[in-house]
Coordinates of C-alpha atoms in Angstrom, one line a residue:
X414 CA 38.3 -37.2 -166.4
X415 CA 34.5 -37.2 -166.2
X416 CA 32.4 -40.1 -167.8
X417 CA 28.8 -40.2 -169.5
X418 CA 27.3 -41.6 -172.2
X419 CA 26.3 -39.2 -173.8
X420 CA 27.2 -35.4 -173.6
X421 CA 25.3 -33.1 -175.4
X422 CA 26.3 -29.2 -176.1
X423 CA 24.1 -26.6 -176.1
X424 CA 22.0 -25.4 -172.7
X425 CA 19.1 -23.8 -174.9
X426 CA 15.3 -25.5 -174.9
X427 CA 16.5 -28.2 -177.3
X428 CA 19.7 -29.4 -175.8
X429 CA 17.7 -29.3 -171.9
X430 CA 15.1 -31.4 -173.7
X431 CA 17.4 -34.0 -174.7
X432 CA 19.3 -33.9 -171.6
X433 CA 15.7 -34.6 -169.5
X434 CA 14.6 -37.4 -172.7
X435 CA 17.4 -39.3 -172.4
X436 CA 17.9 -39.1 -168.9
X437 CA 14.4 -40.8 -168.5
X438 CA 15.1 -43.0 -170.9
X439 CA 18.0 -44.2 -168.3
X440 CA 21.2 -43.3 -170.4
X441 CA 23.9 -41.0 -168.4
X442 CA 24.3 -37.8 -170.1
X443 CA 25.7 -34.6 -169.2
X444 CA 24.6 -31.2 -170.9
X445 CA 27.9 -28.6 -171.3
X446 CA 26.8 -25.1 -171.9
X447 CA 29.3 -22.1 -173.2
X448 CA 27.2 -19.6 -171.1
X449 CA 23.8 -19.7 -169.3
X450 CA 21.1 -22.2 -169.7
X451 CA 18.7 -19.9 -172.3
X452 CA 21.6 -17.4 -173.1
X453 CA 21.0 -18.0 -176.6
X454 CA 17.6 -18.0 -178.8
X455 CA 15.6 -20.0 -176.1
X456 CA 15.5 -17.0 -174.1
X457 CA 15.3 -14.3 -176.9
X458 CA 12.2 -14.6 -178.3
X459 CA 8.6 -12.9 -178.2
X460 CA 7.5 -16.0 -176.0
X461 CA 4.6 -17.7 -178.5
X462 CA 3.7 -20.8 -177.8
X463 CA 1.8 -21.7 -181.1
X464 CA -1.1 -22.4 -182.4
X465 CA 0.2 -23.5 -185.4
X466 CA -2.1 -20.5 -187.6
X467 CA 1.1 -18.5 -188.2
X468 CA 2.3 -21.4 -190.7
X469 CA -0.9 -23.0 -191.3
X470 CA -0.9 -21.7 -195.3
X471 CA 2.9 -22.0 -196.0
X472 CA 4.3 -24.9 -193.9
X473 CA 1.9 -27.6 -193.2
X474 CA 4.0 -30.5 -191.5
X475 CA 5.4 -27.5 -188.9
X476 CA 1.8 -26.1 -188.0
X477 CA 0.6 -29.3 -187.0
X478 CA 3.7 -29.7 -185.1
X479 CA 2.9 -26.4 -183.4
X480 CA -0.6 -27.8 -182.3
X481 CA 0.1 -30.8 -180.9
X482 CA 3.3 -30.0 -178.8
X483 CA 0.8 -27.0 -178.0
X484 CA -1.6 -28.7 -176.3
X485 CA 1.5 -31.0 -174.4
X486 CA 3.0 -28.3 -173.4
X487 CA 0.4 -27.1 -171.7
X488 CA 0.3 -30.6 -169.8
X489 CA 3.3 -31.2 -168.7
X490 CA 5.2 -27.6 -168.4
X491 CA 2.2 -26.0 -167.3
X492 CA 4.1 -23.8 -164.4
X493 CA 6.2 -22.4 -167.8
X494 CA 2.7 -21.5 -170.1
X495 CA -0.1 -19.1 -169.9
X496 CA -2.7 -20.1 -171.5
X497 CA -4.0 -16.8 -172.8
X498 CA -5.2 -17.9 -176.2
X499 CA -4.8 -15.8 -179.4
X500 CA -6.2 -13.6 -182.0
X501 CA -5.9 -13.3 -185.7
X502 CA -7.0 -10.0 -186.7
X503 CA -7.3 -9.0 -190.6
X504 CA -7.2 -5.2 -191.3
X505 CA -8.8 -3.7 -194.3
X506 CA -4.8 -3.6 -196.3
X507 CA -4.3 -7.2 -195.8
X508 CA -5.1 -9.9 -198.2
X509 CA -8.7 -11.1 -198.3
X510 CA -8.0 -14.2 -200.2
X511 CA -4.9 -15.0 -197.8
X512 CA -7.8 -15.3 -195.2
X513 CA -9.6 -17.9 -197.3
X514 CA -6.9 -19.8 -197.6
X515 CA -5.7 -19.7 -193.8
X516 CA -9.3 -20.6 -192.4
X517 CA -9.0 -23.9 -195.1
X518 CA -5.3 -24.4 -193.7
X519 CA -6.1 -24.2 -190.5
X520 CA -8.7 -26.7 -190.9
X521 CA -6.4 -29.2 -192.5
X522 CA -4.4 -29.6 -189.7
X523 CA -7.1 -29.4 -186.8
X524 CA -6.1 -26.1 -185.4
X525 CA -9.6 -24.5 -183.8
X526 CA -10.1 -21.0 -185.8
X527 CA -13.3 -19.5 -184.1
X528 CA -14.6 -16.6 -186.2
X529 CA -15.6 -13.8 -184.3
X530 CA -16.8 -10.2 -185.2
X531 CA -14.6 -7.1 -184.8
X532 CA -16.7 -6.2 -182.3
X533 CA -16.0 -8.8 -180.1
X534 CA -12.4 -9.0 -180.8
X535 CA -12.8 -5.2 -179.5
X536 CA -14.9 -6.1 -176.7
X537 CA -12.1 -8.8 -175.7
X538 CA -9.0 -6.5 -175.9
X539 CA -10.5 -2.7 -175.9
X540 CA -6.9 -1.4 -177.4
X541 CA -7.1 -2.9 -180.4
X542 CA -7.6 -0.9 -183.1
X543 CA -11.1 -0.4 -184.7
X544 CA -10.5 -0.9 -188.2
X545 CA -10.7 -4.8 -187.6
X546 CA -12.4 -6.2 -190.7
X547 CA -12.2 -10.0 -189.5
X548 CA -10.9 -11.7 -186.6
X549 CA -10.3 -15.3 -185.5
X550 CA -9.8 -17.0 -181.9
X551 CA -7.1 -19.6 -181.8
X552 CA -5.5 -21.7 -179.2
X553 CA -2.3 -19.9 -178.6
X554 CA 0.0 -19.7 -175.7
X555 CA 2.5 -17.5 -173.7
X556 CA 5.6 -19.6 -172.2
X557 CA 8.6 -18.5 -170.4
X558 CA 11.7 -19.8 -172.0
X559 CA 14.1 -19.2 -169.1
X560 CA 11.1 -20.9 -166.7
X561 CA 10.9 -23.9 -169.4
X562 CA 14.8 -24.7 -169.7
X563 CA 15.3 -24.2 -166.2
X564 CA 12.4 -26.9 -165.1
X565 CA 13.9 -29.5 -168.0
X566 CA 16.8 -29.3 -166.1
X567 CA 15.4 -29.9 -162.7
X568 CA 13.3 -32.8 -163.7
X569 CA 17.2 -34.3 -166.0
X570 CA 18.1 -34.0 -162.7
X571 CA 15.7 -36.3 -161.0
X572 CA 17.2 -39.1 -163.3
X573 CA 21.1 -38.5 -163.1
X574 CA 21.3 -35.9 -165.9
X575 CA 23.9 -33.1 -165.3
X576 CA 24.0 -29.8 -166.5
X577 CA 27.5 -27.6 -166.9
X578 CA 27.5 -24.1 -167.6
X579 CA 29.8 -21.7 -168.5
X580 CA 31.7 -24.6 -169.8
X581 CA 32.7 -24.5 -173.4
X582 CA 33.8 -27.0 -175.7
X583 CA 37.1 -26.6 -176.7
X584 CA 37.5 -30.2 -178.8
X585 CA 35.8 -32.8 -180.3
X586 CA 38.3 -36.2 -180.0
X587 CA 37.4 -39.2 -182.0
X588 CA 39.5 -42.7 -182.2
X589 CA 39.3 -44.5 -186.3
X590 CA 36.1 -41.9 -186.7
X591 CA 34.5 -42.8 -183.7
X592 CA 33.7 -40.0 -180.7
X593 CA 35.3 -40.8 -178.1
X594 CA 35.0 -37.9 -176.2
X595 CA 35.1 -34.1 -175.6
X596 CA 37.9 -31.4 -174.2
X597 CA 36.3 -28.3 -172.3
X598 CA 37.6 -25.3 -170.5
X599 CA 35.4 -23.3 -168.1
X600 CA 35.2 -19.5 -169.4
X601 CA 34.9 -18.0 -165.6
X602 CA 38.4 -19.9 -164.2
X603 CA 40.1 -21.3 -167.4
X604 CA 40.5 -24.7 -166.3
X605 CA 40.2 -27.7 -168.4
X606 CA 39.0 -30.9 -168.5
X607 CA 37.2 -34.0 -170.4
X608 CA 34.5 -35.6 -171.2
X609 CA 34.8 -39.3 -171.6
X610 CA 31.6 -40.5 -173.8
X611 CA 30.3 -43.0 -176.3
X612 CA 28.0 -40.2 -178.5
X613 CA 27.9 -36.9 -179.1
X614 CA 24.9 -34.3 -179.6
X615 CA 25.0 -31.1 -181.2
X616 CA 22.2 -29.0 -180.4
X617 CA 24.1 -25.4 -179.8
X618 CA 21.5 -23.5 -182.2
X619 CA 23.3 -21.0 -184.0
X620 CA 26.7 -22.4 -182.8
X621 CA 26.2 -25.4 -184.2
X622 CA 28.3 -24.8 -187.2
X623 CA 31.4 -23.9 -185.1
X624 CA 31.2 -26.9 -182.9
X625 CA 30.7 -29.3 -186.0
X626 CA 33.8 -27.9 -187.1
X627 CA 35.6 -28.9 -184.5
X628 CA 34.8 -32.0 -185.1
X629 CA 35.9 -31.7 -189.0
X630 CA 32.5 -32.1 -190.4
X631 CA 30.8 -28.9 -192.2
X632 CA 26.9 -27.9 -190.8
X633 CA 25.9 -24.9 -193.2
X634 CA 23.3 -22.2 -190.6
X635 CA 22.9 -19.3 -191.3
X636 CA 21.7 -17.4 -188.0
X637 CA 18.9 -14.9 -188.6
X638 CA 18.4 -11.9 -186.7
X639 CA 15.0 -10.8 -184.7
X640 CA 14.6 -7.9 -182.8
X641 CA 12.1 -7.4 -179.8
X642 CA 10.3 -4.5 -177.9
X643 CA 9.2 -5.1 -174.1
X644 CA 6.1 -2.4 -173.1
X645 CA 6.0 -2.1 -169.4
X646 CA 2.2 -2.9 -169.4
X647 CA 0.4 -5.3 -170.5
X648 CA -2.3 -3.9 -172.9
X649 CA -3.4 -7.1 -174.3
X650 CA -4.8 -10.0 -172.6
X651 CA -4.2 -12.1 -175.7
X652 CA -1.7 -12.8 -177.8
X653 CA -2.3 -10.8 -180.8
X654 CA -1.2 -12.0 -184.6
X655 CA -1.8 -9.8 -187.7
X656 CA -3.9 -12.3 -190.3
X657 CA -1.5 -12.1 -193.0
X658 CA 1.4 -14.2 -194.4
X659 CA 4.3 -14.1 -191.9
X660 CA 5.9 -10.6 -191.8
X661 CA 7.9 -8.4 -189.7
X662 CA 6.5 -6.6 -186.8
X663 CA 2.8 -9.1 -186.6
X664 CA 2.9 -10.6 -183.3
X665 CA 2.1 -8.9 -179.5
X666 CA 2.6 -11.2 -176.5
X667 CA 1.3 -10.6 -173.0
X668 CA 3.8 -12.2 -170.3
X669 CA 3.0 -11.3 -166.8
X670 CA 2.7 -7.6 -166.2
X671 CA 4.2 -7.0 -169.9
X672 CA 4.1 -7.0 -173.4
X673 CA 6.3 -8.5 -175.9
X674 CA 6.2 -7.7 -179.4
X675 CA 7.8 -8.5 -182.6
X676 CA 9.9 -10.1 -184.4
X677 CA 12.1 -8.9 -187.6
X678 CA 14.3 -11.3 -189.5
X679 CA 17.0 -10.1 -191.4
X680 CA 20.6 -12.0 -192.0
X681 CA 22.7 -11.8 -188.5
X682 CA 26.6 -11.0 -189.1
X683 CA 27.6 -14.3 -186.3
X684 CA 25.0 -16.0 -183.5
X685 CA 25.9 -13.5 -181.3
X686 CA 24.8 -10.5 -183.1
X687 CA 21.7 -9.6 -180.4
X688 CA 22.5 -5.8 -179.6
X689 CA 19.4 -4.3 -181.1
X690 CA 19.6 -0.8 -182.7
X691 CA 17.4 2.2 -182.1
X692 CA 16.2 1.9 -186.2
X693 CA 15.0 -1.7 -185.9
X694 CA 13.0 -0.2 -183.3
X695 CA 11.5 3.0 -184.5
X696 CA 11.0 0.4 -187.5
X697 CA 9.5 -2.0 -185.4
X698 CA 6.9 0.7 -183.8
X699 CA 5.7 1.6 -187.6
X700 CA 4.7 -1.6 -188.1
X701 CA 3.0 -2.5 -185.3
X702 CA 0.8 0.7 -185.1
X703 CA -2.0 -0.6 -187.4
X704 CA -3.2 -3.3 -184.3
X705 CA -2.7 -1.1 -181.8
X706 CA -3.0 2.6 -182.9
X707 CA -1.5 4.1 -179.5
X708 CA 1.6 2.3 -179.8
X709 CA 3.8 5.3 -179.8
X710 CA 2.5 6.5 -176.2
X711 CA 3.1 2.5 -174.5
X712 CA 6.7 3.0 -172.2
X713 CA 9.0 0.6 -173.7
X714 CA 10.7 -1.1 -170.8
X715 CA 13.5 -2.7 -173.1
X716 CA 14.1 -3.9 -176.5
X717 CA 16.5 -7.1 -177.2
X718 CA 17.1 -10.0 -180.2
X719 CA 18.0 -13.0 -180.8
X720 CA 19.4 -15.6 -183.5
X721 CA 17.5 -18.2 -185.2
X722 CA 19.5 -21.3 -186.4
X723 CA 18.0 -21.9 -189.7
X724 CA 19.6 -24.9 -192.0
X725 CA 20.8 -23.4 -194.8
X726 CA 20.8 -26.9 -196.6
X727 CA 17.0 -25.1 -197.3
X728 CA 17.8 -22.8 -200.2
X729 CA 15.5 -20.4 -198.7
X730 CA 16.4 -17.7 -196.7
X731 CA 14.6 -15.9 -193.4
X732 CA 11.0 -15.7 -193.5
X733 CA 10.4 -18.0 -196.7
X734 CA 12.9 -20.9 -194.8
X735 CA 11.0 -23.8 -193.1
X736 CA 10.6 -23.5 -189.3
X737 CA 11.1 -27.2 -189.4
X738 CA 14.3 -29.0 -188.2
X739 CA 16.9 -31.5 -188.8
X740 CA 18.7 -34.3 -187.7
X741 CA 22.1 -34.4 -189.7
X742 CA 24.1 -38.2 -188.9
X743 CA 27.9 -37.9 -189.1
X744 CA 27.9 -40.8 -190.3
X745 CA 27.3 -40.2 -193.4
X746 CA 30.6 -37.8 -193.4
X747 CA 32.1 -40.6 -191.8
X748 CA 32.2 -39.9 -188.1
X749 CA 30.6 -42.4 -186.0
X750 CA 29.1 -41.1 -182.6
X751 CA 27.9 -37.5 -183.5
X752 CA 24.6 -35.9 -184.9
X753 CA 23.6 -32.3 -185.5
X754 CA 19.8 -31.0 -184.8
X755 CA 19.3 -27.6 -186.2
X756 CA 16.2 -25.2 -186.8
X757 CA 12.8 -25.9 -185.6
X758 CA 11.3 -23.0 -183.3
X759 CA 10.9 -23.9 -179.2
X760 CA 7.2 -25.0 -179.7
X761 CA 8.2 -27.7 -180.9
X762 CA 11.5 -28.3 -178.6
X763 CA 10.1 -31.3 -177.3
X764 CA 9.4 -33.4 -180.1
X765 CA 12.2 -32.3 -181.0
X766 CA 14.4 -33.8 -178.2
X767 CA 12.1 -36.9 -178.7
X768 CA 13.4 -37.6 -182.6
X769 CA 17.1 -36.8 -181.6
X770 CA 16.9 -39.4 -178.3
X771 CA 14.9 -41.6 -180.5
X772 CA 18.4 -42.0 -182.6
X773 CA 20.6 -42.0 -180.3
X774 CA 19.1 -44.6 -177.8
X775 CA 19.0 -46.5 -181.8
X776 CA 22.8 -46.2 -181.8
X777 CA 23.4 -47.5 -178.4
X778 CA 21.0 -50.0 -178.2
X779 CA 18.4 -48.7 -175.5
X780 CA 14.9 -50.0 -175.9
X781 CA 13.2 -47.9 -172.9
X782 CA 10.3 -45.5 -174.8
X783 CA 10.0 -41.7 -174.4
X784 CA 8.3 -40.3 -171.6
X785 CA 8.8 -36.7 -172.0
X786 CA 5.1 -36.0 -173.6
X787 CA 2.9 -37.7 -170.4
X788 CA 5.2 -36.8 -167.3
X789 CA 5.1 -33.5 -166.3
X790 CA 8.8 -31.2 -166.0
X791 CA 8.1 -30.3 -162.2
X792 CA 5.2 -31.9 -159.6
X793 CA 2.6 -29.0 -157.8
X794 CA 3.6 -27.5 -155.1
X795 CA 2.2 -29.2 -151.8
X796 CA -1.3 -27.5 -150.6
X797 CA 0.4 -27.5 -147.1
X798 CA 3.8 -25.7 -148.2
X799 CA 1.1 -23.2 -150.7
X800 CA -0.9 -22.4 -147.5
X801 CA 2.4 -21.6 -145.1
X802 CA 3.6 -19.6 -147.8
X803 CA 0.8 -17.0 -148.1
X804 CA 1.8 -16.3 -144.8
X805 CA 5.1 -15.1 -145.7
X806 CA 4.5 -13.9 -149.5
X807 CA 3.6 -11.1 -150.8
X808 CA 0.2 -10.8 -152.7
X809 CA 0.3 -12.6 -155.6
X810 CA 3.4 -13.6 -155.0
X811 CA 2.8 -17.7 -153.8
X812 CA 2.1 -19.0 -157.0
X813 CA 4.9 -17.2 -159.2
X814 CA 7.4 -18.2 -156.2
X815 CA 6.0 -22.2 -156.7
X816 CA 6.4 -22.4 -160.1
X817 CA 9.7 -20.8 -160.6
X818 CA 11.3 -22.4 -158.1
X819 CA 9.8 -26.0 -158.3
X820 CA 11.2 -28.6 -155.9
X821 CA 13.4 -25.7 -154.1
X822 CA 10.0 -24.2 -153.0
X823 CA 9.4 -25.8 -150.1
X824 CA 12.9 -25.0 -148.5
X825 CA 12.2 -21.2 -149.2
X826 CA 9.3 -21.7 -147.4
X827 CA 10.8 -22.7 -144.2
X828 CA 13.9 -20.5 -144.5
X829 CA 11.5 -17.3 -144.4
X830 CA 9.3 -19.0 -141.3
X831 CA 12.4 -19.7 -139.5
X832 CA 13.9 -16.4 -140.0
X833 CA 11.7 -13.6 -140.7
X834 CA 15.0 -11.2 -142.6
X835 CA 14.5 -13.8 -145.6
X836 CA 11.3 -12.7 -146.3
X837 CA 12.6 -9.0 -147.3
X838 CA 11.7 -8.2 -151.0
X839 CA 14.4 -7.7 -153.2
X840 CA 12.4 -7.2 -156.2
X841 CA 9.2 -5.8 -156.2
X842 CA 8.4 -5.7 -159.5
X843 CA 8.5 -9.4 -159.8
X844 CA 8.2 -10.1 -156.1
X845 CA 11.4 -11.9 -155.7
X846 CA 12.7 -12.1 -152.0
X847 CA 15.6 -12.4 -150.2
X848 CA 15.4 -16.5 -149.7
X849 CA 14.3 -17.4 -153.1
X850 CA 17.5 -15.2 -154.4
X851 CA 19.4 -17.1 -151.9
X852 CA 18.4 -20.6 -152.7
X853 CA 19.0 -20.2 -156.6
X854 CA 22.2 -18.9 -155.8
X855 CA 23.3 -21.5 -154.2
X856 CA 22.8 -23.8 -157.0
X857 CA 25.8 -25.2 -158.9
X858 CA 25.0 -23.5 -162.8
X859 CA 24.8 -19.8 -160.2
X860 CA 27.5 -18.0 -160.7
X861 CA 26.6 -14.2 -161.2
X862 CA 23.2 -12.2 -160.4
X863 CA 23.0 -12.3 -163.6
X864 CA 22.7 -16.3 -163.4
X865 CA 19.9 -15.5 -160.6
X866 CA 18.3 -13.0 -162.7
X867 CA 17.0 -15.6 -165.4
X868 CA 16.1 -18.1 -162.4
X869 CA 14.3 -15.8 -160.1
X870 CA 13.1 -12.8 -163.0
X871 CA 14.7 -9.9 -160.4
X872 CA 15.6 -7.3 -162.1
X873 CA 13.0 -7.7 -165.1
X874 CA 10.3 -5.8 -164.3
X875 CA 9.5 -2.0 -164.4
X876 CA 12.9 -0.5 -162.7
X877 CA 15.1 -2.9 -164.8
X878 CA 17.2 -3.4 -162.0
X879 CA 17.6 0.4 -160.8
X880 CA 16.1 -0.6 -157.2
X881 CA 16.8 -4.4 -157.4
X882 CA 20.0 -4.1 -158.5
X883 CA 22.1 -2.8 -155.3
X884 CA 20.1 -5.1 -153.1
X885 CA 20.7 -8.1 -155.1
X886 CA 24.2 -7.1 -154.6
X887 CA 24.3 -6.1 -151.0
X888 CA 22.4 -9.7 -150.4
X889 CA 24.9 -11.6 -152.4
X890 CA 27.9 -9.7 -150.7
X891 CA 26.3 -10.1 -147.1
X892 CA 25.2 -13.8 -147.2
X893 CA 28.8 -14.5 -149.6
X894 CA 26.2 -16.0 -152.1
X895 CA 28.7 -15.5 -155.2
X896 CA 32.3 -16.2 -154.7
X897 CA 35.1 -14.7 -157.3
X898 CA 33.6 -11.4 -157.7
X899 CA 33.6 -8.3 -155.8
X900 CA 30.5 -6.1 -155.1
X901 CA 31.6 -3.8 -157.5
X902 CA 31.7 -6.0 -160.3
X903 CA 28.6 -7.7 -159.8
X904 CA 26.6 -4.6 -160.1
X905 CA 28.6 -3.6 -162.9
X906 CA 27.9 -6.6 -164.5
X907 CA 24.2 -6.8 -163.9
X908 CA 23.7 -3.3 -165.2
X909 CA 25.9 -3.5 -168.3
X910 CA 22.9 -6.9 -169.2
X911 CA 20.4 -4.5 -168.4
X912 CA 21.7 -1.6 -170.1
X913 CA 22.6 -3.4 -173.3
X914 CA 18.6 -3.5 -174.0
X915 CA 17.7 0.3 -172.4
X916 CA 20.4 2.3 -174.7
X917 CA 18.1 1.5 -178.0
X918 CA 15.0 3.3 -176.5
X919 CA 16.5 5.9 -174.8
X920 CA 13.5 8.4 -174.9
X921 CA 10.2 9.6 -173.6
X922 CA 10.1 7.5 -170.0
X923 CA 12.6 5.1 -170.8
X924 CA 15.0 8.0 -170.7
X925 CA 13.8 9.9 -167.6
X926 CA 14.2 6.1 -166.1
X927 CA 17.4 5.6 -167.2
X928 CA 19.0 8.8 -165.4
X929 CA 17.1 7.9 -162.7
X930 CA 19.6 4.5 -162.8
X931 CA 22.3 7.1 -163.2
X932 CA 21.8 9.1 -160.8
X933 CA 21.4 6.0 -158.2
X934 CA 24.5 4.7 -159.4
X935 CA 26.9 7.0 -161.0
X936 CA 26.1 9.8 -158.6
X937 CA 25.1 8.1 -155.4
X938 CA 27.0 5.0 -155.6
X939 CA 29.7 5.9 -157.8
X940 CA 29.8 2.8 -159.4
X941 CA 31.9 4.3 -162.7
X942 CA 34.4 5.3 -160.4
X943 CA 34.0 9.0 -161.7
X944 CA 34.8 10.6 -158.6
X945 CA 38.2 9.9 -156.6
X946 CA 37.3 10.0 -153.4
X947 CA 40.4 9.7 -151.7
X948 CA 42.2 12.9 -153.9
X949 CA 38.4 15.3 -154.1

């Protein structure tokens, strides 16, 4: 039986946060995790880091949550955050008075809103449409949610935290109402276990409802569905908001090479219900058309959603629900040991994580303060270990290398000087080589490409893993980088990910890409097994 203090369940942005807060704060937890670290919301979502302007007239208290974690984000997860800035843009149908009132809002709650004219919100980003009518410069963000999780893990680490994935809670045991620990089984092997520990934290976002039941207390969420479209360019520099109250379809977010846009809400059927459908897209496309009038001629790379946990304790419903969160005691239903955190958005993950450590270091006693808001998630990489890696790089390729793989950097580094075959790309889309794969392999939550995927980004750019794919595979299976799975099987599983967000946007490009993937892998490969080989 495994010991901690505290365990806490759920591997999105909120649960990693607590993990790394209390960690620092020198109380041994361990983080279980049904899946991947950012399988859930924290890693389906249009990647806003906000300014707070997008609930500046509606919901006070969270936009000037949204501007202060803004601006400490941008501190101490900088290798996860682009600071791109933003733009509000008003078109001649939206509300003129809504503008009035945001500008005062804004204001309120200190969030800068520069006026500019049209003109120069075309001058800055030349695609946006020309019917403009007012426009506004705000201090928004882009921030990579699998990048952010990952490096709140890394730094947990540092102080004795633990992280298990692909490990699933199976019960919640409790002695005279007081947790006294957890049962788990791993959903790759099916072996079980437990979890010895003193408290319990429930941060599984929309799953936090099913693992409250199993410890026989009720936590009403309703999980609310939001689709997303990836372009395969990016065609703004800045993120792009429609000035209007909070809608469908209002939001485009540059991320690298790419653009994300969304999101929709409507009711999801479970918190797993993220296969998007080809309507919510075409839908999506309408909506979006007024900022940027040549929408329908962009190459959609992908399209996927996501599940927000909103507390349905709010009587409200999707967009009109807070964006706020909650701590819920179980004491109060008598169970001593065990509190819920529900809702909030991942801009304000961190404050977050602060609140919920903040009762649970209450609970056992522990005076040491938060440090999670002046100590940054992962140090810079050395300038000695940035300079030998240029040598071995591709362009451009140092400084996304450093800051996804933080401390592991420098050991890529001498790995591809000492032998020269690591330095092969695997990836060129997101210039991911053969040692970097390698090395996140190796780590303990790795246990599919698909694992190394949301560690490394191979397989996320332009080809969607048509290229990357079979020498991802052909790496693993050479260098025995994954154990338990055949080549085969990888590659099978790797596409089916990828495919999962190709099949709703199966036209223009995106179709004439995706039998391009057939043909490498059906035909060629013969990875459905549609041709016997050993009876042709």
């Amino acid at each position: 039986m495994r010991q901690a203090t505290v365990v806490v369940i759920g591997g999105g942005a909120t649960g990693v946060g607590i993990l790394r807060d209390l960690s620092m704060r020198g109380v041994k937890t361990i983080l279980v995790e049904q899946k991947d670290l950012a399988y859930g919301t924290s890693s389906r979502f249009h990647g806003l880091l906000h300014s707070g302007g997008r609930y500046a007239v509606k919901d006070a208290e969270s936009a000037q949550e949204c501007i202060e974690e803004n601006m400490i984000l941008r501190k101490v997860a900088r290798h996860a955050v682009e600071e791109t800035e933003g733009l509000f843009i008003r078109l001649p149908e939206d509300d003129e008075a809504f503008e009035a009132a945001w500008v005062t809002a804004c204001a309120q709650v200190n969030i800068p809103a520069i006026p500019i004219t049209p003109a120069e919100a075309r001058r800055l980003e030349p695609q946006l449409t020309g019917r403009a009518v007012a426009a506004y410069r705000v201090p928004d963000s882009a921030i990579d949610g699998f990048r952010l999780v990952w490096q709140n893990v890394i730094s947990a680490r540092k102080y004795g935290g633990e992280a298990l994935t692909y490990t699933e809670v199976t019960a919640i045991e409790h002695v005279n109402n007081q947790v006294v620990g957890v049962k788990v089984r791993n959903t790759l092997t099916g072996q079980t276990g437990s979890i010895a520990c003193d408290y319990i934290v429930n941060a599984a976002g929309s799953w936090v409802g099913q693992v409250a039941h199993l410890a026989g207390v009720d936590v009403h969420v309703s999980p609310d569905r939001g689709v997303l479209i990836a372009f395969n360019h990016r065609f703004t520099s800045r993120i792009v908001n429609r000035l209007r109250p909070p809608s469908d379809g209002d939001i485009f977010v540059p991320h690298g090479s790419i653009t994300i846009f969304g999101t929709t809400s409507s009711p999801a059927t479970r918190p797993d219900d993220t296969i998007p459908r080809a309507a919510e897209v075409a839908t999506l496309l309408k909506i979006g058309q007024p900022l940027f009038e040549d929408i329908y001629h962009y190459r959609i790379l992908r399209t996927f959603a996501g599940t927000r946990p909103l507390y349905s304790a709010d009587p409200a419903a999707g967009r009109a629900a807070s964006r706020n969160f909650t701590i819920i005691d179980h004491e109060q239903d008598g169970l001593r040991g065990m509190a819920t955190i529900v809702g909030g958005k991942l801009t304000t993950y961190r404050l977050m994580a602060e609140k919920m450590a903040d009762k649970v270091c209450e609970h056992l006693g522990v005076m040491a303060e938060c440090r999670t808001a002046a100590e940054p998630m992962i140090a810079d990489a050395a300038a000695a270990d940035i300079e030998a890696a240029r040598r071995f790089f591709p362009a451009y390729g140092v400084d996304r290398a450093a800051s996804r793989l933080g401390p592991k950097f420098p050991e890529v580094v001498k790995a591809m000087e000492t032998d020269p075959a690591k330095r092969q790309l695997l990836c060129e889309c997101e210039m991911v080589t053969l040692a970097e794969v390698e090395a996140m392999a190796a780590d303990d939550t790795s246990y599919s490409l698909e694992d190394v995927r949301r560690k490394t980004r191979m397989g996320m750019g332009t080809c969607q893993g048509a290229f990357c794919g079979f020498r991802g595979v052909g790496a693993a299976a050479a260098n025995e980088l994954i154990t338990g799975k055949d080549a085969p099987r990888l590659i099978e599983d790797f596409l089916e990910a990828r495919w999962n967000g190709i099949r709703p946007v199966l036209w223009g490009n995106q179709l004439r890409e995706a039998e391009l993937m057939r043909g490498i892998y059906a035909a060629a490969l013969n990875i459905d097994g549609a041709v016997d080989h050993e009876n042709k």
